[in-house]
Tab-separated table of C-alpha atoms in Angstrom:
chain	number	residue	atom	x	y	z
K	1	MET	CA	19.507	-1.654	-36.955
K	2	ARG	CA	18.727	1.030	-35.856
K	3	PHE	CA	15.039	1.143	-35.845
K	4	CYS	CA	15.847	-2.295	-33.884
K	5	LEU	CA	17.948	-0.257	-31.492
K	6	LEU	CA	16.161	2.416	-30.332
K	7	LEU	CA	13.162	0.066	-30.358
K	8	LEU	CA	14.529	-2.261	-27.799
K	9	VAL	CA	15.721	1.245	-25.859
K	10	LEU	CA	12.640	2.350	-26.174
K	11	THR	CA	10.681	-1.093	-24.190
K	12	SER	CA	13.407	-0.732	-21.357
K	13	SER	CA	12.771	2.098	-20.894
K	14	PHE	CA	9.300	1.753	-19.691
K	15	SER	CA	9.846	-1.532	-18.460
K	16	GLY	CA	11.558	0.335	-16.261
K	17	ASN	CA	8.674	1.992	-14.825
K	18	SER	CA	5.945	-0.189	-13.989
K	19	GLN	CA	7.844	-2.266	-11.631
K	20	GLU	CA	6.043	-4.761	-9.229
K	21	ILE	CA	6.712	-6.147	-5.767
K	22	LYS	CA	8.421	-8.702	-5.121
K	23	LYS	CA	6.741	-11.810	-4.791
K	24	LYS	CA	9.270	-12.654	-1.667
K	25	TYR	CA	7.330	-8.848	0.343
K	26	LEU	CA	4.035	-10.471	-1.087
K	27	GLY	CA	0.983	-11.768	1.597
K	28	VAL	CA	-1.104	-11.110	4.089
K	29	PHE	CA	-0.066	-8.340	6.913
K	30	THR	CA	-1.981	-8.007	10.146
K	31	GLY	CA	-2.438	-5.292	12.521
K	32	GLU	CA	-4.603	-2.573	14.794
K	33	ILE	CA	-6.161	0.701	13.923
K	34	PRO	CA	-5.228	2.532	17.214
K	35	SER	CA	-8.437	4.234	18.335
K	36	TYR	CA	-9.200	7.949	17.718
K	37	ALA	CA	-11.212	10.958	17.769
K	38	LEU	CA	-13.122	12.154	14.996
K	39	GLU	CA	-14.147	15.411	14.973
K	40	LEU	CA	-17.756	17.416	13.150
K	41	GLY	CA	-18.721	19.970	13.679
K	42	GLU	CA	-18.746	20.700	17.193
K	43	GLU	CA	-18.794	17.034	18.122
K	44	VAL	CA	-16.462	15.074	18.919
K	45	PHE	CA	-16.164	11.082	18.730
K	46	GLN	CA	-14.050	8.503	19.799
K	47	VAL	CA	-13.497	5.718	17.096
K	48	GLN	CA	-12.612	2.359	18.624
K	49	SER	CA	-9.383	-0.034	17.347
K	50	ALA	CA	-10.033	-1.778	14.971
K	51	GLN	CA	-8.477	-5.019	13.661
K	52	MET	CA	-7.389	-4.613	10.198
K	53	GLU	CA	-5.715	-6.893	6.905
K	54	VAL	CA	-4.321	-6.312	4.063
K	55	GLU	CA	-3.744	-9.362	1.492
K	56	LEU	CA	-0.733	-7.585	-1.336
K	57	LYS	CA	-1.136	-9.987	-3.775
K	58	PRO	CA	1.003	-10.605	-7.780
K	59	GLU	CA	-0.376	-8.389	-10.589
K	60	GLY	CA	-0.192	-4.898	-8.873
K	61	ILE	CA	-3.828	-6.518	-7.030
K	62	LEU	CA	-4.875	-5.454	-2.819
K	63	ILE	CA	-7.244	-6.606	-0.118
K	64	GLU	CA	-7.883	-4.036	2.650
K	65	LYS	CA	-9.915	-5.716	5.912
K	66	ILE	CA	-11.027	-3.794	8.681
K	67	ALA	CA	-13.259	-5.393	11.179
K	68	SER	CA	-15.878	-7.446	8.523
K	69	LYS	CA	-15.644	-4.841	5.157
K	70	GLU	CA	-13.482	-5.873	2.953
K	71	ILE	CA	-12.376	-3.532	0.520
K	72	LYS	CA	-10.564	-4.803	-3.441
K	73	GLY	CA	-8.142	-2.750	-4.822
K	74	THR	CA	-5.012	-2.019	-7.182
K	75	TYR	CA	-1.877	-0.883	-6.194
K	76	GLN	CA	0.715	0.651	-8.337
K	77	PHE	CA	4.626	0.662	-7.691
K	78	ILE	CA	6.054	4.598	-6.583
K	79	LYS	CA	9.639	3.858	-5.692
K	80	GLU	CA	12.135	1.693	-3.319
K	81	ASP	CA	15.239	2.582	-1.486
K	82	LYS	CA	18.209	0.318	0.380
K	83	SER	CA	14.811	0.313	3.619
K	84	GLY	CA	11.589	0.008	1.297
K	85	ILE	CA	9.309	0.035	-1.752
K	86	TYR	CA	7.241	2.673	-1.501
K	87	PHE	CA	3.484	2.134	-3.571
K	88	GLU	CA	-0.287	4.111	-3.283
K	89	ALA	CA	-2.993	1.684	-2.702
K	90	LYS	CA	-6.996	2.573	-4.872
K	91	LEU	CA	-9.751	0.946	-3.721
K	92	ASP	CA	-12.837	0.329	-4.762
K	93	GLY	CA	-14.997	3.762	-4.139
K	94	GLN	CA	-12.571	5.296	-2.658
K	95	PHE	CA	-11.300	8.559	-4.090
K	96	ILE	CA	-7.832	9.242	-2.144
K	97	PRO	CA	-5.699	6.750	-2.959
K	98	GLU	CA	-3.762	5.479	0.616
K	99	SER	CA	0.150	5.673	0.902
K	100	TYR	CA	2.138	2.158	1.803
K	101	ILE	CA	5.700	1.677	2.642
K	102	LEU	CA	6.849	-1.780	2.938
K	103	TYR	CA	10.052	-2.515	5.301
K	104	LYS	CA	12.143	-5.147	4.116
K	105	LYS	CA	14.325	-6.023	5.951
K	106	GLU	CA	11.673	-6.415	8.954
K	107	LYS	CA	8.858	-7.305	5.990
K	108	ARG	CA	6.746	-4.689	7.312
K	109	LEU	CA	3.249	-2.498	6.174
K	110	GLU	CA	2.701	0.577	7.404
K	111	ARG	CA	-0.001	2.438	6.076
K	112	LYS	CA	-0.268	6.213	5.795
K	113	GLY	CA	-3.243	7.816	8.154
K	114	ILE	CA	-5.691	9.995	5.528
K	115	TYR	CA	-6.788	12.469	8.093
K	116	PRO	CA	-8.042	11.608	11.138
K	117	GLN	CA	-6.681	8.599	11.013
K	118	PRO	CA	-3.518	7.012	12.282
K	119	ASP	CA	-1.000	5.125	10.708
K	120	VAL	CA	-1.069	1.486	11.247
K	121	PHE	CA	1.897	-0.576	11.581
K	122	LEU	CA	1.438	-4.493	10.290
K	123	LYS	CA	3.023	-7.666	10.143
K	124	LYS	CA	3.739	-10.174	7.802
K	125	ASN	CA	2.262	-14.077	8.871
């Protein structure tokens, strides 16, 4: 009996840590990365704005499209509060994970830019 109770407690604690984003928040989000300056040594390059699309799929799959380049990866739930869902995306070929906030009420996604990229706000289609 004690063994069964212990097993129940352990399995419920593991499932609590592996939450997924609810189905109503999944889908395609679109927006635009604003132009920004990129400093390489003493040279400064102006990077033009680009269209961006992020698709959140079930089971932690994410597809990011910037201009015509598409990168697939996975996302991992971090935390949730009243206003938003925080998660990180590990994209194929990238070493640094990208941070995202999904604002539940507005169904708006914010991608935290990795320096020097600015933050991007995306609207759900």
